[in-house]
Short mmCIF file of C-alpha atoms in Angstrom, two decimals:
data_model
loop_
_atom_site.label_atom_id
_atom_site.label_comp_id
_atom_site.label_asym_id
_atom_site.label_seq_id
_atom_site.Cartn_x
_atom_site.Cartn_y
_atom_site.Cartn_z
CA UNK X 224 57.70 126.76 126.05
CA UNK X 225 59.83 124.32 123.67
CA UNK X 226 60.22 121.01 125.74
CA UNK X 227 64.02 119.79 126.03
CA UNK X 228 65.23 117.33 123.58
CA UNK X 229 68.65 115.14 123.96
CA UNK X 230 71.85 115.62 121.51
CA UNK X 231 72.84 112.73 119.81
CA UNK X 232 75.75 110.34 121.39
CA UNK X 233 78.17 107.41 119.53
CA UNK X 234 76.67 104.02 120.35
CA UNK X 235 78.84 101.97 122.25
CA UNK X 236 77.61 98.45 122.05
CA UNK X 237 78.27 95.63 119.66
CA UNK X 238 76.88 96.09 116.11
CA UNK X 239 74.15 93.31 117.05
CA UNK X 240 72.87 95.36 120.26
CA UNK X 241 72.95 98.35 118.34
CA UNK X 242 69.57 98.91 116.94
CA UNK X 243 67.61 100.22 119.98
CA UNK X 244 69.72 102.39 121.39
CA UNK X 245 70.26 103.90 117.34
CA UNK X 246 66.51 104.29 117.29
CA UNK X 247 65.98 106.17 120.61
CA UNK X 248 68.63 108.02 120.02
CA UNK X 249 67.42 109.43 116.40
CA UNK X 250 64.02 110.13 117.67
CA UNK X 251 65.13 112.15 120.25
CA UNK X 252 67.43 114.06 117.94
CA UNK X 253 64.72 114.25 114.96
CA UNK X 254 61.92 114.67 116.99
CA UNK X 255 62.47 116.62 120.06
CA UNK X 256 60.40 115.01 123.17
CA UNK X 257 58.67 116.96 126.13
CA UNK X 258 61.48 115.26 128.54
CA UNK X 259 65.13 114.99 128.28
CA UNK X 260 66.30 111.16 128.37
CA UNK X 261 68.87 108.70 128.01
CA UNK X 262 69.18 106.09 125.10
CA UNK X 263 70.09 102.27 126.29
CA UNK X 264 73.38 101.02 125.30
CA UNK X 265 72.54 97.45 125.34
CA UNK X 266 69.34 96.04 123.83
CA UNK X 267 68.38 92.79 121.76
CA UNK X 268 68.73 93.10 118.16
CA UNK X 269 65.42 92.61 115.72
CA UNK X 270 65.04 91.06 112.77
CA UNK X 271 61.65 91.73 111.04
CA UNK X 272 60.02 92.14 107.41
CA UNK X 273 58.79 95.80 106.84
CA UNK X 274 57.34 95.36 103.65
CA UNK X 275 56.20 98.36 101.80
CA UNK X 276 52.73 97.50 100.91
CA UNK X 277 50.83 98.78 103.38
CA UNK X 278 47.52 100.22 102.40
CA UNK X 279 47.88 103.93 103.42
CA UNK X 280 45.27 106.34 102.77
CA UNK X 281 45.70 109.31 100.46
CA UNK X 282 45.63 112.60 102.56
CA UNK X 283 42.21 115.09 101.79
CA UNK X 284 42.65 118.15 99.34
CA UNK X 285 41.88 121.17 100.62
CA UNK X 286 42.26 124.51 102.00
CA UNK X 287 42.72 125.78 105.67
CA UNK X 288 39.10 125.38 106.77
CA UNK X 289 37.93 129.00 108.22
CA UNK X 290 35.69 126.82 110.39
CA UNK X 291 38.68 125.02 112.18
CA UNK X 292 41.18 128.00 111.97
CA UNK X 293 38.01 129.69 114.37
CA UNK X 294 37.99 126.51 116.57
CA UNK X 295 41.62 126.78 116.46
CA UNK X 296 42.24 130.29 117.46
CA UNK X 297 39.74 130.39 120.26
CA UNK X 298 41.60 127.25 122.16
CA UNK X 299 45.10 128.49 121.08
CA UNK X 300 44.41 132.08 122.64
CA UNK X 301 42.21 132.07 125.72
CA UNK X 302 44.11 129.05 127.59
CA UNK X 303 47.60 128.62 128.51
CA UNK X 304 49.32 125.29 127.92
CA UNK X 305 48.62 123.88 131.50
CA UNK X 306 44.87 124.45 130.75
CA UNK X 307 44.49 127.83 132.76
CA UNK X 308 41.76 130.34 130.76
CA UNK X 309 42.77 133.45 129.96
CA UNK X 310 40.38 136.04 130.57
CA UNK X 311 40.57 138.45 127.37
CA UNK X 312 42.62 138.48 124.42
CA UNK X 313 46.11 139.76 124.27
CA UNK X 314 48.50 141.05 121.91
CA UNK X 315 51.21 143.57 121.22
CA UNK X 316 49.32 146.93 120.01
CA UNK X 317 51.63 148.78 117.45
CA UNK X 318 54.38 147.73 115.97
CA UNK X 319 57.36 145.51 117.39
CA UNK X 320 60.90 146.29 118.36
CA UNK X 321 63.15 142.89 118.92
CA UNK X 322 66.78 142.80 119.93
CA UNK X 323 69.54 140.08 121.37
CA UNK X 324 71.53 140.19 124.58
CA UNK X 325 73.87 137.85 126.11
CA UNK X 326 76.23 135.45 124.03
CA UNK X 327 74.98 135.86 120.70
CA UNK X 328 75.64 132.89 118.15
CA UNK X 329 76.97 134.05 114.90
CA UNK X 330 74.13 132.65 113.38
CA UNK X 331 70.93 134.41 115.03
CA UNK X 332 70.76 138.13 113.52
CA UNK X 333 70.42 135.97 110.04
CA UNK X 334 67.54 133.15 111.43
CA UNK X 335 66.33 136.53 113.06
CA UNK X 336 65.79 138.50 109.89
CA UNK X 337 64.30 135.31 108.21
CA UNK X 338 61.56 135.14 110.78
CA UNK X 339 60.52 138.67 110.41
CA UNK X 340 60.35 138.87 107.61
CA UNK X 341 57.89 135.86 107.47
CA UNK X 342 56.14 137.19 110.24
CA UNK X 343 55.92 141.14 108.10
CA UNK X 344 55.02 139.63 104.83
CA UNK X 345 52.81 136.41 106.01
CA UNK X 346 51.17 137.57 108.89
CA UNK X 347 51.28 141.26 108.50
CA UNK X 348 53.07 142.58 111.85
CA UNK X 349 55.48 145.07 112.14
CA UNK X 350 58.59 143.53 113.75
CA UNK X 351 61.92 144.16 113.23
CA UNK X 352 65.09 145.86 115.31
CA UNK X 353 65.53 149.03 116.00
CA UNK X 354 61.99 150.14 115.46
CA UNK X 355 62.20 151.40 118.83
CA UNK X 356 58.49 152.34 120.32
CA UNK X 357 56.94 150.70 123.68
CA UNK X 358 56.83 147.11 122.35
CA UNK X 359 59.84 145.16 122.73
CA UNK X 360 61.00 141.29 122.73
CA UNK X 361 64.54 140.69 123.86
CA UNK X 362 66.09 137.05 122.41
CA UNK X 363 68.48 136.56 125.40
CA UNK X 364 71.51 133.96 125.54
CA UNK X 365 71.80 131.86 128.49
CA UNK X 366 74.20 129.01 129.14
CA UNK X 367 72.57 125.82 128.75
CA UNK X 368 73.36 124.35 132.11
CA UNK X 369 71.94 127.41 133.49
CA UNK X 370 68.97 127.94 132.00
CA UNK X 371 67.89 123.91 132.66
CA UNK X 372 69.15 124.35 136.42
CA UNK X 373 66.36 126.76 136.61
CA UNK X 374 63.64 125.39 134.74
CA UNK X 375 65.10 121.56 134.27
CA UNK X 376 62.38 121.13 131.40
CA UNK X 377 62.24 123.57 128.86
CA UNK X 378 64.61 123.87 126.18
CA UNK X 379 63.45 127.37 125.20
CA UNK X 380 60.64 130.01 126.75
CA UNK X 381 58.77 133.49 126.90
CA UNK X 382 58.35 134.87 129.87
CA UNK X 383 56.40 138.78 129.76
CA UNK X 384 57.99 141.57 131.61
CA UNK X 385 61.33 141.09 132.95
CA UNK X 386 64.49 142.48 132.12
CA UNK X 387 66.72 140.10 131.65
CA UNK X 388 67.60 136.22 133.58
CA UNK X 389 68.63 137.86 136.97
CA UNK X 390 65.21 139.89 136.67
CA UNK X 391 63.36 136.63 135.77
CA UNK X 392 64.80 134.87 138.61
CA UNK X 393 64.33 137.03 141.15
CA UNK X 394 60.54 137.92 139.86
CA UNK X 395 59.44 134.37 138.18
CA UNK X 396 56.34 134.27 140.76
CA UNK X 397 55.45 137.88 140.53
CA UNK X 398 51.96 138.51 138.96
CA UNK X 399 53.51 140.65 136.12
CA UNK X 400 55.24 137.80 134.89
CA UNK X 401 51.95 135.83 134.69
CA UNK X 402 50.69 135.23 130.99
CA UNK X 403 47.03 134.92 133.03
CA UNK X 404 47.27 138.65 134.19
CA UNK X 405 47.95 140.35 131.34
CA UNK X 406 45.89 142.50 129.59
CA UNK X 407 48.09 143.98 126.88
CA UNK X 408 51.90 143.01 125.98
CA UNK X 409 54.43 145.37 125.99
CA UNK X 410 57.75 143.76 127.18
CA UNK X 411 58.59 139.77 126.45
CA UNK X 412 61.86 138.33 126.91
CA UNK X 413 62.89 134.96 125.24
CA UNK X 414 65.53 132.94 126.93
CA UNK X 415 67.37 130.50 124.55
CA UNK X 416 70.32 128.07 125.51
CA UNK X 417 73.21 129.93 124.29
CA UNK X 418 75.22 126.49 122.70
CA UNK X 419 72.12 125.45 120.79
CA UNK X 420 72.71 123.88 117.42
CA UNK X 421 71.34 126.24 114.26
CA UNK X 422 68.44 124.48 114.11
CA UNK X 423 67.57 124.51 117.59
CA UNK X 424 68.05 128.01 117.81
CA UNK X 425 65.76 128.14 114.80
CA UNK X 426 63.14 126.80 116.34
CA UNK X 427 63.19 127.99 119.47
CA UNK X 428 62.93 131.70 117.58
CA UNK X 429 60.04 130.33 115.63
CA UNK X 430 58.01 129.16 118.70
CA UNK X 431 59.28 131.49 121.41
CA UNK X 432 58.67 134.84 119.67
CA UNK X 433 55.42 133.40 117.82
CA UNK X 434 53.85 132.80 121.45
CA UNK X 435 55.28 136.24 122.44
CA UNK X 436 53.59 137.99 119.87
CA UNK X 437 50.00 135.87 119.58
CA UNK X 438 48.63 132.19 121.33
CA UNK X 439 50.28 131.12 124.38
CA UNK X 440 48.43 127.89 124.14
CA UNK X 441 49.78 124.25 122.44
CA UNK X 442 47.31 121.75 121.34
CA UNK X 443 48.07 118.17 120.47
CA UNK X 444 45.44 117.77 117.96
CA UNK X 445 46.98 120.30 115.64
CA UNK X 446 49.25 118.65 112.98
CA UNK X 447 50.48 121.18 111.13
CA UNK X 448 50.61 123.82 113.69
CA UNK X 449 54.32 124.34 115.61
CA UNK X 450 51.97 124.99 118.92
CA UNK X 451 51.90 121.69 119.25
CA UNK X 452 54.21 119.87 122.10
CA UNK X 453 55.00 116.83 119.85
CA UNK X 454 57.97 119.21 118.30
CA UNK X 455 57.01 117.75 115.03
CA UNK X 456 56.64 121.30 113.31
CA UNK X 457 59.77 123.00 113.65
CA UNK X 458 59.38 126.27 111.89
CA UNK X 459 55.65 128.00 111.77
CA UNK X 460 53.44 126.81 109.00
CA UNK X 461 50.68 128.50 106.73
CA UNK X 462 48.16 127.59 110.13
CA UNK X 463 49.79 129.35 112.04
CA UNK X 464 50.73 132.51 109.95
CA UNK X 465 46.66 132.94 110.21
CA UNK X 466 46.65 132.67 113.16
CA UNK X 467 49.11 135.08 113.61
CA UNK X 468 47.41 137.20 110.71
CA UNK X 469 44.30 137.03 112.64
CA UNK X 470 45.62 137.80 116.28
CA UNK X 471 46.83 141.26 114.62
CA UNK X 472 43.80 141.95 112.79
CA UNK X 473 42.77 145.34 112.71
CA UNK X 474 38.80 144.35 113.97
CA UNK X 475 40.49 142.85 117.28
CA UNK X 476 42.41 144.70 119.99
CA UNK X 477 43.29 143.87 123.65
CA UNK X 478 41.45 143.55 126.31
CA UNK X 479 38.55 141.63 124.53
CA UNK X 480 36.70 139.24 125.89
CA UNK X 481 36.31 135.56 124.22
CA UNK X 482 32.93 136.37 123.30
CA UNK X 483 33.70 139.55 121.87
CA UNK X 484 36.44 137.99 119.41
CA UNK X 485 34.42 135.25 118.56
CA UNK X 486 32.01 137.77 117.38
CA UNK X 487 34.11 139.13 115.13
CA UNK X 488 36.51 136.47 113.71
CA UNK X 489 34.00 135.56 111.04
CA UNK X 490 34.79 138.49 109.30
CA UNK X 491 38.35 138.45 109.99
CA UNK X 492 38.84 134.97 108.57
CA UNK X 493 36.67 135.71 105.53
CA UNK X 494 39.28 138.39 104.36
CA UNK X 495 42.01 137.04 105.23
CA UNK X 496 41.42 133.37 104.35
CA UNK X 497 38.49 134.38 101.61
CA UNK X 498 39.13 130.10 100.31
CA UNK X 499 38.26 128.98 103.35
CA UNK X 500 34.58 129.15 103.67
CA UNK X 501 32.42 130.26 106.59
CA UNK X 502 32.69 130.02 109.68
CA UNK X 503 30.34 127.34 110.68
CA UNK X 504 29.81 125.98 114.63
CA UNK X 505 32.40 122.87 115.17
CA UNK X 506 31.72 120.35 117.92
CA UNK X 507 34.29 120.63 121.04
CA UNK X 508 37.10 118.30 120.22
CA UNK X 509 39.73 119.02 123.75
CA UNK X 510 42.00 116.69 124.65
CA UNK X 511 41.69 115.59 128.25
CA UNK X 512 44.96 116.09 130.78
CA UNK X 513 45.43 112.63 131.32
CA UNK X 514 46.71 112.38 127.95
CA UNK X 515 48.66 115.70 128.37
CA UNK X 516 49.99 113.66 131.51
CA UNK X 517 50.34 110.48 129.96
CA UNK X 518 52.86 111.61 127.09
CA UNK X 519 54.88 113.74 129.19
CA UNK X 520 54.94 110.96 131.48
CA UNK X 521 55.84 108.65 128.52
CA UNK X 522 58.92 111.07 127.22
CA UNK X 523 60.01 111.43 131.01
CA UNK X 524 62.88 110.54 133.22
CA UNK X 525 61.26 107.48 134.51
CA UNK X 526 61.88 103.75 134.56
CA UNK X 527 61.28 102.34 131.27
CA UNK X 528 58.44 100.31 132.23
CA UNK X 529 56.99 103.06 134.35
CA UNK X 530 57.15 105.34 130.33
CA UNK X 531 56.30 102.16 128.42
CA UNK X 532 53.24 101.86 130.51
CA UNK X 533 52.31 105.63 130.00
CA UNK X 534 52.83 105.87 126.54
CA UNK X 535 50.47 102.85 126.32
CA UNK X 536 47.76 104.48 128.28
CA UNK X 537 48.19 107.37 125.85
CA UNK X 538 47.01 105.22 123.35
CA UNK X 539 44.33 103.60 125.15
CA UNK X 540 42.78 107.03 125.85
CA UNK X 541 43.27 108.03 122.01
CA UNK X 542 41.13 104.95 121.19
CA UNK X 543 38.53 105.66 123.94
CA UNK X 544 38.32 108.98 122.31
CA UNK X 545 37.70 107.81 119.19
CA UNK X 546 40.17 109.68 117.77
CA UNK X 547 41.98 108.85 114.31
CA UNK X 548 44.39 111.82 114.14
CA UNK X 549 47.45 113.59 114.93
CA UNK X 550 47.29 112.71 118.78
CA UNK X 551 46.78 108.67 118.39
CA UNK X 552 49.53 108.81 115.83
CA UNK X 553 51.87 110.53 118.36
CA UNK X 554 50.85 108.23 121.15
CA UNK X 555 51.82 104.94 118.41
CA UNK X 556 54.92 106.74 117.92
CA UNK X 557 55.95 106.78 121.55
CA UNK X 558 54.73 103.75 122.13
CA UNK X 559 56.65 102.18 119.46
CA UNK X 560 59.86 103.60 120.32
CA UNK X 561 59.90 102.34 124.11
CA UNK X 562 58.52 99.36 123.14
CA UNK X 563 62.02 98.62 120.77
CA UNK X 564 63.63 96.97 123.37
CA UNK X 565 61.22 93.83 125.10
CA UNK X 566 58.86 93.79 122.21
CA UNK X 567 60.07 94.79 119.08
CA UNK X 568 57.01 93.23 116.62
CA UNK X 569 54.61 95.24 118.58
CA UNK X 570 57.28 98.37 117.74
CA UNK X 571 56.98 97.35 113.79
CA UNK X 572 52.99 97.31 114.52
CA UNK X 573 52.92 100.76 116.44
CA UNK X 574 55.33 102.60 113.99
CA UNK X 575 53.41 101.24 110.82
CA UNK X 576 49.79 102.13 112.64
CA UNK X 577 51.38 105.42 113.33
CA UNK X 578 52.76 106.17 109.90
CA UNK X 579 49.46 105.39 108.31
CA UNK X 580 47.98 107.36 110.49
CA UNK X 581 50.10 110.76 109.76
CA UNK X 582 49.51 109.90 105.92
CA UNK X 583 46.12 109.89 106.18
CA UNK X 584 46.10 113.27 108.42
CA UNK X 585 46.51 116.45 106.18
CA UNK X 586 49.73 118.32 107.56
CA UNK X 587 51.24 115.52 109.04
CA UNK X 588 53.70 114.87 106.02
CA UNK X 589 56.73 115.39 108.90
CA UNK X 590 54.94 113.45 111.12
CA UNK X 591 54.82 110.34 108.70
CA UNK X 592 58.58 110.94 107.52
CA UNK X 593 59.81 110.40 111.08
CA UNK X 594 57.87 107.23 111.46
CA UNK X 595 59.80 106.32 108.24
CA UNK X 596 63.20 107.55 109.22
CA UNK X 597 62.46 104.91 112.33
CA UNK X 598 61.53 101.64 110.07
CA UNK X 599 63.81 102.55 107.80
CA UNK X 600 67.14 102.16 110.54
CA UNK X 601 64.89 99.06 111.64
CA UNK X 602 65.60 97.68 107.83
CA UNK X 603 69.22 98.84 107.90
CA UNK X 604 70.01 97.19 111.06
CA UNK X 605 67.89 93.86 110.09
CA UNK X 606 69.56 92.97 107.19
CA UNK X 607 66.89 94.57 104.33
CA UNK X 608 68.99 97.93 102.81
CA UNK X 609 66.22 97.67 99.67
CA UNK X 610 63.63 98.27 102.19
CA UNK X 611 65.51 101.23 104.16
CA UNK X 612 66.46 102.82 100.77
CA UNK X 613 62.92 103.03 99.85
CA UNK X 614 61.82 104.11 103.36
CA UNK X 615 64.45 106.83 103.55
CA UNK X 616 63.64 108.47 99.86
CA UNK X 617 60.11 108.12 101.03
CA UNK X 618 60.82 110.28 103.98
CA UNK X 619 63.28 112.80 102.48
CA UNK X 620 61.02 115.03 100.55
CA UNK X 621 58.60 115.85 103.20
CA UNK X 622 61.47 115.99 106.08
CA UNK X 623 62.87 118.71 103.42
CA UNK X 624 60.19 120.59 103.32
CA UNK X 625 60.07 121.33 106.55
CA UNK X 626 63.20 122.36 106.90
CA UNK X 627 64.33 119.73 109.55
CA UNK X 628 67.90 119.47 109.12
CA UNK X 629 68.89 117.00 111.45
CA UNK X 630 66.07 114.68 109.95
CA UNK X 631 67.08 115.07 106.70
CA UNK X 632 70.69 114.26 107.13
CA UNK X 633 69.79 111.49 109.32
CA UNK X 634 67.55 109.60 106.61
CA UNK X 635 70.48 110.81 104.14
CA UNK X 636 72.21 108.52 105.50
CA UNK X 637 70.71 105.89 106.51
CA UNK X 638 70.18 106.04 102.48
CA UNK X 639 73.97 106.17 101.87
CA UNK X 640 74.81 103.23 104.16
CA UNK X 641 71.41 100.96 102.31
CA UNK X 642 72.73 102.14 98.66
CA UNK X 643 76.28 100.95 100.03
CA UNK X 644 74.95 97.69 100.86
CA UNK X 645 73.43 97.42 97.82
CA UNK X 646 76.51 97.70 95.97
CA UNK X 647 75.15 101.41 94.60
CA UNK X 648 78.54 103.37 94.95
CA UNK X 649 77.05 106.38 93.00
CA UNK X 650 73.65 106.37 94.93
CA UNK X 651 75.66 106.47 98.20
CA UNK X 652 78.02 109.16 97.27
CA UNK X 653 75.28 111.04 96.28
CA UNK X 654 73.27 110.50 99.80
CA UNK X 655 76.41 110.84 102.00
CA UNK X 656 76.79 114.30 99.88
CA UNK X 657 73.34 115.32 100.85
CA UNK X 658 73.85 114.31 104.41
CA UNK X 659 76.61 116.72 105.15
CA UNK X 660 74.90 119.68 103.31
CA UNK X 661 72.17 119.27 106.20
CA UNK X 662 73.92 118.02 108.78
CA UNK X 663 76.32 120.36 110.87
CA UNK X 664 73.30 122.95 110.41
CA UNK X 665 70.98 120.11 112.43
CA UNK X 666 73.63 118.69 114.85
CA UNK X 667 75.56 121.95 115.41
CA UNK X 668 79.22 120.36 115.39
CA UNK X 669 81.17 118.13 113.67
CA UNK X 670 81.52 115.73 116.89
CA UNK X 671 77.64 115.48 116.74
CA UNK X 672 77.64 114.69 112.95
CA UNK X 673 80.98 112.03 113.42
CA UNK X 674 78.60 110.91 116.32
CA UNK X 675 75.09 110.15 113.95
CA UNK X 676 77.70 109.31 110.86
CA UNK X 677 79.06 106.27 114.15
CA UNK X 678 75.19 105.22 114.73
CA UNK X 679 74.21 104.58 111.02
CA UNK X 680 77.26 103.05 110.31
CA UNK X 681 76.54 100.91 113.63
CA UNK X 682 73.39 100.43 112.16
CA UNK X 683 74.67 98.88 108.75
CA UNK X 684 76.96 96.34 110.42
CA UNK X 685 75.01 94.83 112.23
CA UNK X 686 72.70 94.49 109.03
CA UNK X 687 75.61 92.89 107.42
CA UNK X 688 76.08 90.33 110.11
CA UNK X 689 71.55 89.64 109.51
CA UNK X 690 73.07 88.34 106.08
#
């Protein structure tokens, strides 16, 4: 299930109050939370140094260690994301017919045929429409506000066996529509908000159908995985193409047992991932519900002390853990944004401890670029356009590369708006340029783009008045 995330809105306070609510407001654009939520419109303005020499680790060489991709694919496939076991292994046995129904965007056949044809040519499965057969996923359009009436937070999700919403809704607590029953798949149905923005309908394609087809699990530790609920990865990665490759190996089938697969994904990962050594035992690394509970708690619908307060006992328990990855990163990043508003130096501190963090983590390149794309409107709004110009074409190549629109036109231009201020007419040209190539594909109207175009612009003012 793809957790909600809110669109963008205009900021409405004076350029001085306008940092905070600019911040929450790109993070929940950029980086889709589990929670919907509400930016502030009033919040006191900061004025900090964010120099740029920070000591940051450079990120390990490598490739996809067949070790962890085993670790990986036992947690991903025999638990669901509340932390339910699964009792054998499921999968779609023979190849894979996929169709639309409902109100279907101009845009989806094309994302469609992008995906599988990833998903033929990466991870070897035969999907595609109109192959006809017993398999089938349906992508079904339903209208936003009533899809979220139903199931208030998910902004995307697979459910097996039903025919349709009506059919879902009338047989959501049946036991055929339980992942935990299952002992092959033959029918899935993906229900998508039918307004969603290009890239949201991207992603939710990417993650819905990939869980369809292979692990119904997300894992926090994983930072280059899209089964991850920090919606950090927005289109599948190499990870999880093995994984995928693996699920349809010919050596596995449905029906086994945990043990059973284990048994055999040695081999599997050997030829498929011959670079990435053997298989060798890896100590337990889970990550305990409280956290789980913590961070949704955190990107809630509660008071802001009440989230503040969880996403600080997310980072507590990261620390207790010992942990120096993906998930204490994340828990930084939350903590950082809610703390914008009543302590904005511990913000700075959380957002730089975060970045570092991500650039030290291999796969986390996104993760690190939205940490970025946050101090860099910090700059912009406190008076330092050299530092948010640096920050921003720090951020832009990885935020390219995985193919986040929205964050890439966002740290456009914030770019355009520093260059401006720096009295670069050519640089900003250039970066406004870039902005709208990305931007009505990651905001999914022009209101929405005028709307981030307001908020940056918001954001440079109230530099100007720093100075």
């Amino acid at each position: 299930m793809r957790p909600t995330s809110s669109t963008p809105r205009a900021l409405h306070a004076a350029p001085r109050h306008a940092l905070v609510a600019f911040a929450l407001a790109v993070v929940l654009a950029a980086c889709a939370g589990p929670a919907p939520q509400t930016p502030p419109s009033r919040a006191g303005a900061v004025s900090a140094e964010l120099p740029l020499d920070t000591p940051v680790p450079t990120p390990r060489p490598g490739e996809l260690s067949n070790a962890a991709l085993a670790r990986d694919f036992r947690e991903l496939s025999f638990a669901l994301e509340t932390g339910r076991a699964l009792p054998v292994f499921t999968r779609f046995e023979g190849p894979v017919s996929i169709s639309f129904a409902g109100a279907v965007p101009a845009n989806a056949p094309a994302e469609l045929d992008r995906l599988t044809a990833r998903l033929r040519s990466e991870a070897g499965i035969a999907i595609g429409t109109g192959l006809g057969g017993a398999n089938r996923i349906t992508l079904e359009f339903v209208p936003k506000r009533v899809l979220q009436a139903e199931v208030p937070g998910a902004a995307c999700f697979v459910v097996p066996n039903v025919a349709g919403w009506d059919d879902y809704r009338a047989r959501r607590r049946d036991r055929a529509t339980d992942w935990a029953t299952q002992t092959v798949r033959r029918d899935a149905t993906v229900f998508i908000p039918a307004e969603a923005s290009p890239q949201e309908l991207r992603d939710c394609l990417h993650e819905e159908v990939s869980q369809a087809l292979g692990p119904l699990n997300d894992l926090y530790r994983l930072p280059d995985s899209i089964w991850n609920d920090d919606n950090f990865q927005a289109v599948l990665t190499r990870h999880d193409m093995l994984i995928l490759r693996a699920t349809y190996a010919p050596e596995l089938s449905s029906g086994m047992t945990e043990a059973e697969v284990v048994a055999r994904l040695p081999a599997v990962l050997a030829r498929i991932n011959p670079a990435g050594g053997a298989v060798t035992p890896l100590p337990a690394d889970p990550t305990p519900q409280r956290f789980s509970r913590a961070i949704d708690t955190a990107f809630g619908t509660g008071t802001p002390a009440r989230r503040k307060a969880a996403a600080a006992q997310a980072v507590a328990i990261a620390r207790a853990e010992g942990w120096n990855d993906s998930r204490t990163g994340f828990a930084l990043f939350a903590l950082g944004r809610l703390s914008l508003k009543d302590d904005p130096q511990g913000a700075l501190s959380a957002f730089r401890t975060a970045g570092a963090i991500f650039r030290a983590t291999p796969g986390a390149a996104v993760q690190a670029a939205h940490v970025d794309m946050q101090l860099a409107a910090l700059a912009l709004a406190s008076g330092q356009p050299g530092e948010a110009r640096a920050l921003s074409e720090r951020a832009l190549p990885p935020a390219r590369t995985a193919e986040n629109a929205a964050l890439t036109a966002t740290l456009s231009m914030i770019r355009a708006e520093a260059c401006e201020a720096l009295g670069d007419s050519a640089g900003a040209k250039a970066a406004w340029l870039d902005s709208q190539h990305w931007a009505r594909y990651g905001f999914g109207s022009d209101a929405a783009v005028r709307a981030r175009a307001t908020e940056v612009a918001a954001l440079a003012g109230a530099g100007a008045q720093v100075n």
